[in-house]
């Protein structure tokens, strides 16, 4: 698949593809005789995996460290379940912290609204 086709199919920019190549998230393309980049067939599926993982809150470093699972069906499901549960626990903790922060902000707003009325 050529770069333009991959850009169109994935919805990602050429710069993003280059960046993912530099990070070794996707394989480097080979050059055809006319010097066009040719990506392996599985690259689109790999990009979909990366995009989904990012949407779920995984960092590019976390994604990179799990790519070996993507390529090994025997490890994939059990490892994916464990990684997703870990991420879910992290998100739940972030939600708890943000809810606490929100309550404190509400208290500060109420304090200053009351102070303003008293002036």
CSV table of N, CA and C in Angstrom, one decimal, residues 23-70:
chain,number,residue,atom,x,y,z
A,23,UNK,N,9.4,6.2,15.5
A,23,UNK,CA,9.2,5.5,16.9
A,23,UNK,C,9.2,4.0,16.7
A,24,UNK,N,9.2,3.5,15.5
A,24,UNK,CA,9.2,2.1,15.2
A,24,UNK,C,7.9,1.4,15.7
A,25,UNK,N,6.8,2.2,15.6
A,25,UNK,CA,5.5,1.6,15.9
A,25,UNK,C,5.0,0.9,14.6
A,26,UNK,N,5.3,1.4,13.5
A,26,UNK,CA,5.0,0.7,12.2
A,26,UNK,C,6.3,0.4,11.5
A,27,UNK,N,6.2,-0.7,10.6
A,27,UNK,CA,7.5,-1.0,9.9
A,27,UNK,C,7.8,0.0,8.9
A,28,UNK,N,9.1,0.2,8.7
A,28,UNK,CA,9.6,1.1,7.6
A,28,UNK,C,9.1,0.5,6.3
A,29,UNK,N,8.6,1.4,5.4
A,29,UNK,CA,8.2,0.9,4.1
A,29,UNK,C,9.4,0.6,3.2
A,30,UNK,N,9.1,-0.2,2.2
A,30,UNK,CA,10.2,-0.5,1.2
A,30,UNK,C,9.9,0.5,0.1
A,31,UNK,N,11.0,0.8,-0.7
A,31,UNK,CA,10.8,1.7,-1.8
A,31,UNK,C,10.7,0.8,-3.1
A,32,UNK,N,9.7,1.2,-3.9
A,32,UNK,CA,9.5,0.5,-5.2
A,32,UNK,C,10.5,1.1,-6.2
A,33,UNK,N,10.5,0.5,-7.4
A,33,UNK,CA,11.4,0.9,-8.4
A,33,UNK,C,11.2,2.4,-8.8
A,34,UNK,N,10.0,2.9,-8.7
A,34,UNK,CA,9.8,4.3,-9.0
A,34,UNK,C,9.9,5.2,-7.7
A,35,UNK,N,10.5,4.6,-6.7
A,35,UNK,CA,10.8,5.3,-5.4
A,35,UNK,C,9.6,5.6,-4.5
A,36,UNK,N,8.5,5.0,-4.8
A,36,UNK,CA,7.3,5.2,-3.9
A,36,UNK,C,7.5,4.3,-2.7
A,37,UNK,N,7.0,4.8,-1.6
A,37,UNK,CA,7.0,4.0,-0.4
A,37,UNK,C,5.9,2.9,-0.5
A,38,UNK,N,6.2,1.7,-0.1
A,38,UNK,CA,5.2,0.6,-0.1
A,38,UNK,C,5.2,0.0,1.3
A,39,UNK,N,4.0,0.2,1.9
A,39,UNK,CA,3.9,-0.4,3.3
A,39,UNK,C,3.3,-1.8,3.2
A,40,UNK,N,3.8,-2.6,4.2
A,40,UNK,CA,3.2,-4.0,4.2
A,40,UNK,C,1.7,-4.0,4.4
A,41,UNK,N,1.1,-5.0,4.0
A,41,UNK,CA,-0.4,-5.1,4.0
A,41,UNK,C,-1.0,-4.9,5.4
A,42,UNK,N,-0.3,-5.4,6.5
A,42,UNK,CA,-0.8,-5.3,7.8
A,42,UNK,C,-0.7,-4.0,8.4
A,43,UNK,N,-0.1,-3.0,7.8
A,43,UNK,CA,0.2,-1.7,8.4
A,43,UNK,C,-1.1,-1.0,8.7
A,44,UNK,N,-2.1,-1.1,7.9
A,44,UNK,CA,-3.4,-0.4,8.2
A,44,UNK,C,-4.0,-1.0,9.4
A,45,UNK,N,-4.0,-2.3,9.6
A,45,UNK,CA,-4.6,-2.9,10.8
A,45,UNK,C,-3.8,-2.5,12.0
A,46,UNK,N,-2.5,-2.4,11.9
A,46,UNK,CA,-1.6,-2.0,13.0
A,46,UNK,C,-1.9,-0.5,13.3
A,47,UNK,N,-2.1,0.3,12.4
A,47,UNK,CA,-2.5,1.7,12.6
A,47,UNK,C,-3.9,1.8,13.3
A,48,UNK,N,-4.8,1.0,13.0
A,48,UNK,CA,-6.1,1.0,13.6
A,48,UNK,C,-5.9,0.5,15.1
A,49,UNK,N,-5.0,-0.4,15.3
A,49,UNK,CA,-4.7,-0.8,16.7
A,49,UNK,C,-4.2,0.4,17.5
A,50,UNK,N,-3.2,1.1,16.9
A,50,UNK,CA,-2.6,2.2,17.6
A,50,UNK,C,-3.6,3.3,17.9
A,51,UNK,N,-4.4,3.6,16.9
A,51,UNK,CA,-5.5,4.7,17.1
A,51,UNK,C,-6.4,4.3,18.2
A,52,UNK,N,-6.9,3.1,18.2
A,52,UNK,CA,-7.8,2.6,19.2
A,52,UNK,C,-7.1,2.7,20.6
A,53,UNK,N,-5.9,2.2,20.7
A,53,UNK,CA,-5.2,2.2,22.0
A,53,UNK,C,-5.0,3.7,22.5
A,54,UNK,N,-4.7,4.6,21.6
A,54,UNK,CA,-4.6,6.0,22.0
A,54,UNK,C,-5.9,6.5,22.5
A,55,UNK,N,-7.0,6.1,21.8
A,55,UNK,CA,-8.3,6.6,22.2
A,55,UNK,C,-8.7,6.1,23.6
A,56,UNK,N,-8.1,4.9,24.0
A,56,UNK,CA,-8.4,4.3,25.3
A,56,UNK,C,-7.4,4.8,26.4
A,57,UNK,N,-6.6,5.8,26.0
A,57,UNK,CA,-5.7,6.4,26.9
A,57,UNK,C,-4.3,5.9,27.0
A,58,UNK,N,-3.9,5.0,26.2
A,58,UNK,CA,-2.6,4.5,26.2
A,58,UNK,C,-1.6,5.5,25.5
A,59,UNK,N,-0.4,5.6,26.1
A,59,UNK,CA,0.6,6.5,25.5
A,59,UNK,C,1.3,5.7,24.4
A,60,UNK,N,2.0,6.5,23.5
A,60,UNK,CA,2.7,5.8,22.4
A,60,UNK,C,3.8,4.9,23.0
A,61,UNK,N,4.4,5.2,24.1
A,61,UNK,CA,5.4,4.3,24.7
A,61,UNK,C,4.7,3.1,25.2
A,62,UNK,N,3.6,3.2,25.8
A,62,UNK,CA,2.9,2.0,26.3
A,62,UNK,C,2.5,1.1,25.1
A,63,UNK,N,2.0,1.8,24.0
A,63,UNK,CA,1.6,1.0,22.8
A,63,UNK,C,2.8,0.3,22.2
A,64,UNK,N,4.0,1.0,22.2
A,64,UNK,CA,5.2,0.4,21.6
A,64,UNK,C,5.6,-0.8,22.4
A,65,UNK,N,5.4,-0.8,23.7
A,65,UNK,CA,5.9,-1.9,24.5
A,65,UNK,C,4.9,-3.1,24.4
A,66,UNK,N,3.7,-2.9,23.8
A,66,UNK,CA,2.8,-4.0,23.7
A,66,UNK,C,2.7,-4.5,22.2
A,67,UNK,N,3.4,-3.9,21.3
A,67,UNK,CA,3.3,-4.3,19.9
A,67,UNK,C,3.6,-5.8,19.7
A,68,UNK,N,4.5,-6.4,20.5
A,68,UNK,CA,4.8,-7.8,20.3
A,68,UNK,C,3.5,-8.6,20.5
A,69,UNK,N,2.6,-8.2,21.3
A,69,UNK,CA,1.4,-8.9,21.6
A,69,UNK,C,0.5,-8.9,20.3
A,70,UNK,N,0.5,-7.7,19.7
A,70,UNK,CA,-0.3,-7.6,18.4
A,70,UNK,C,0.1,-8.6,17.4
